Amino acid sequence: MDLTTASFRPGDKVADDAALLELATFLCGGVLPRQRVLTLAWLDADDRVTGIAVPVRDVPDRPSDDDAARFGGVIASVTQQSVPGGSVVAMLERPGERSVSPADRAWNDALRVQAAERGFRLHGLFVAAGGAVRPLAMDDAG
C-alpha cells in the first residue's frame, strides 16, 4: 500500500486491519526512511490510540538476543504500567527495497517471541521501506 495522509489522535478507534495499516502509515511519517527506526505505539484495551509512541533510532539491522530482550522488557513494562490490557503496534522503518527482507523477518520473529514470553499483545508489526508500508504476518517470521 502506498503512503496515505490519515492522521490519528488519542482516543481514535483502530477498528480493523485497514485502520491498523493506516495507523502504521501515520507512524512512519509518510517519508522514505533514511535510517532504521523502530516506533512503538500503544492501543488501549478497547483498541483506541493512547498517544503513547516511542521512536527508537539507530536500531540494529537484526536484533541480537539482548536487543530483543531489551525491547521486550520495555514493551511489557509500558503495557503493564501505562496501558493495562492494551497492545503495542510496532513500525520498523528502513531504507531500501519495499520487499520483506531477512532482517525484517528477524525483527518480526524477535518481537513475537518476546510477546509470547512476556505476555504482551503485539497488535501489529509493520515495515516501511521503498515508499510503501506493509504488515508482517506470523508466517513472515523466521
Short mmCIF file of C-alpha atoms in Angstrom, two decimals:
data_model
loop_
_atom_site.label_atom_id
_atom_site.label_comp_id
_atom_site.label_asym_id
_atom_site.label_seq_id
_atom_site.Cartn_x
_atom_site.Cartn_y
_atom_site.Cartn_z
CA MET A 1 0.00 0.00 0.00
CA ASP A 2 1.32 3.45 -0.81
CA LEU A 3 1.63 6.01 1.95
CA THR A 4 -1.52 7.94 2.90
CA THR A 5 -2.13 11.07 4.91
CA ALA A 6 -4.52 9.66 7.54
CA SER A 7 -3.97 11.13 10.99
CA PHE A 8 -4.73 9.74 14.43
CA ARG A 9 -5.38 11.37 17.78
CA PRO A 10 -5.60 9.84 21.27
CA GLY A 11 -8.96 8.14 21.65
CA ASP A 12 -9.35 7.28 17.96
CA LYS A 13 -10.57 3.72 17.46
CA VAL A 14 -8.46 1.33 15.38
CA ALA A 15 -11.38 -0.84 14.33
CA ASP A 16 -9.93 -3.21 11.75
CA ASP A 17 -6.86 -4.25 9.77
CA ALA A 18 -7.30 -1.36 7.31
CA ALA A 19 -7.28 1.17 10.17
CA LEU A 20 -4.27 -0.59 11.71
CA LEU A 21 -2.38 -0.22 8.41
CA GLU A 22 -3.38 3.46 8.28
CA LEU A 23 -2.05 3.92 11.83
CA ALA A 24 1.25 2.28 10.87
CA THR A 25 1.48 4.54 7.83
CA PHE A 26 0.80 7.57 10.02
CA LEU A 27 3.54 6.46 12.47
CA CYS A 28 6.17 6.34 9.74
CA GLY A 29 5.51 9.97 8.85
CA GLY A 30 4.90 9.48 5.14
CA VAL A 31 8.55 9.79 4.11
CA LEU A 32 11.10 7.47 2.63
CA PRO A 33 13.20 6.30 5.59
CA ARG A 34 16.86 7.29 5.59
CA GLN A 35 17.73 5.39 8.73
CA ARG A 36 16.40 2.45 10.71
CA VAL A 37 13.78 3.49 13.26
CA LEU A 38 11.51 1.27 15.32
CA THR A 39 8.44 3.17 16.52
CA LEU A 40 6.33 1.57 19.22
CA ALA A 41 2.77 2.83 19.76
CA TRP A 42 0.20 1.57 22.23
CA LEU A 43 -3.52 0.96 21.91
CA ASP A 44 -5.74 0.64 24.98
CA ALA A 45 -7.84 -2.42 25.82
CA ASP A 46 -10.59 -1.10 23.52
CA ASP A 47 -8.16 -0.68 20.58
CA ARG A 48 -8.06 3.10 20.89
CA VAL A 49 -4.94 5.18 20.25
CA THR A 50 -3.37 6.14 23.60
CA GLY A 51 -0.99 8.82 22.37
CA ILE A 52 1.99 6.87 23.70
CA ALA A 53 4.52 6.45 20.89
CA VAL A 54 8.24 5.88 21.24
CA PRO A 55 10.53 6.17 18.21
CA VAL A 56 13.85 4.37 18.71
CA ARG A 57 16.52 5.50 16.26
CA ASP A 58 19.57 3.61 15.04
CA VAL A 59 18.17 0.16 15.75
CA PRO A 60 20.40 -2.65 14.55
CA ASP A 61 19.79 -4.36 11.23
CA ARG A 62 18.97 -7.59 13.06
CA PRO A 63 18.15 -7.81 16.76
CA SER A 64 20.54 -9.76 18.96
CA ASP A 65 19.07 -11.76 21.83
CA ASP A 66 19.99 -8.85 24.12
CA ASP A 67 18.30 -6.34 21.80
CA ALA A 68 15.15 -8.46 21.68
CA ALA A 69 15.09 -8.83 25.46
CA ARG A 70 15.62 -5.09 25.97
CA PHE A 71 12.78 -4.17 23.58
CA GLY A 72 10.55 -6.87 25.03
CA GLY A 73 11.19 -5.59 28.55
CA VAL A 74 10.34 -2.01 27.59
CA ILE A 75 7.18 -3.03 25.74
CA ALA A 76 6.00 -5.25 28.60
CA SER A 77 6.75 -2.58 31.20
CA VAL A 78 4.94 0.24 29.37
CA THR A 79 1.99 -2.04 28.62
CA GLN A 80 1.64 -3.21 32.24
CA GLN A 81 2.19 0.20 33.85
CA SER A 82 0.51 2.60 31.43
CA VAL A 83 -1.82 0.59 29.19
CA PRO A 84 -3.06 -2.46 31.14
CA GLY A 85 -4.93 -4.81 28.84
CA GLY A 86 -3.66 -2.86 25.84
CA SER A 87 -1.45 -3.80 22.95
CA VAL A 88 1.51 -2.47 21.00
CA VAL A 89 1.89 -1.65 17.32
CA ALA A 90 5.48 -1.78 16.03
CA MET A 91 6.58 0.14 12.94
CA LEU A 92 10.03 -0.69 11.53
CA GLU A 93 11.23 1.97 9.10
CA ARG A 94 14.30 1.29 7.00
CA PRO A 95 15.97 2.39 3.78
CA GLY A 96 15.90 0.03 0.84
CA GLU A 97 13.51 -2.05 -1.20
CA ARG A 98 9.88 -2.48 -0.24
CA SER A 99 10.05 -6.28 -0.20
CA VAL A 100 10.30 -8.04 3.17
CA SER A 101 13.96 -8.69 3.97
CA PRO A 102 15.58 -11.38 6.13
CA ALA A 103 16.35 -8.63 8.69
CA ASP A 104 12.64 -7.66 8.77
CA ARG A 105 11.80 -11.30 9.40
CA ALA A 106 14.34 -11.41 12.25
CA TRP A 107 12.65 -8.40 13.94
CA ASN A 108 9.25 -9.99 13.38
CA ASP A 109 10.39 -13.22 14.99
CA ALA A 110 12.15 -11.48 17.90
CA LEU A 111 9.17 -9.28 18.82
CA ARG A 112 6.68 -12.14 18.51
CA VAL A 113 8.84 -14.34 20.75
CA GLN A 114 9.09 -11.51 23.30
CA ALA A 115 5.30 -11.02 23.20
CA ALA A 116 4.74 -14.71 23.90
CA GLU A 117 7.38 -14.87 26.64
CA ARG A 118 6.45 -11.62 28.39
CA GLY A 119 2.69 -11.73 27.93
CA PHE A 120 2.04 -8.56 25.96
CA ARG A 121 -0.12 -8.39 22.84
CA LEU A 122 1.62 -7.41 19.62
CA HIS A 123 -1.35 -5.91 17.76
CA GLY A 124 0.61 -5.44 14.58
CA LEU A 125 4.11 -5.26 13.16
CA PHE A 126 4.77 -3.27 10.01
CA VAL A 127 7.73 -2.37 7.83
CA ALA A 128 8.08 0.89 5.89
CA ALA A 129 10.55 0.79 3.01
CA GLY A 130 10.68 1.78 -0.63
CA GLY A 131 7.72 4.16 -0.29
CA ALA A 132 5.31 1.51 1.00
CA VAL A 133 4.09 0.17 4.33
CA ARG A 134 3.29 -3.49 4.69
CA PRO A 135 2.25 -5.73 7.56
CA LEU A 136 4.45 -8.58 8.71
CA ALA A 137 2.39 -11.65 9.49
CA MET A 138 3.29 -14.61 11.67
CA ASP A 139 4.36 -16.55 8.59
CA ASP A 140 6.82 -13.72 7.79
CA ALA A 141 8.75 -14.61 10.96
CA GLY A 142 11.90 -16.68 10.93
#
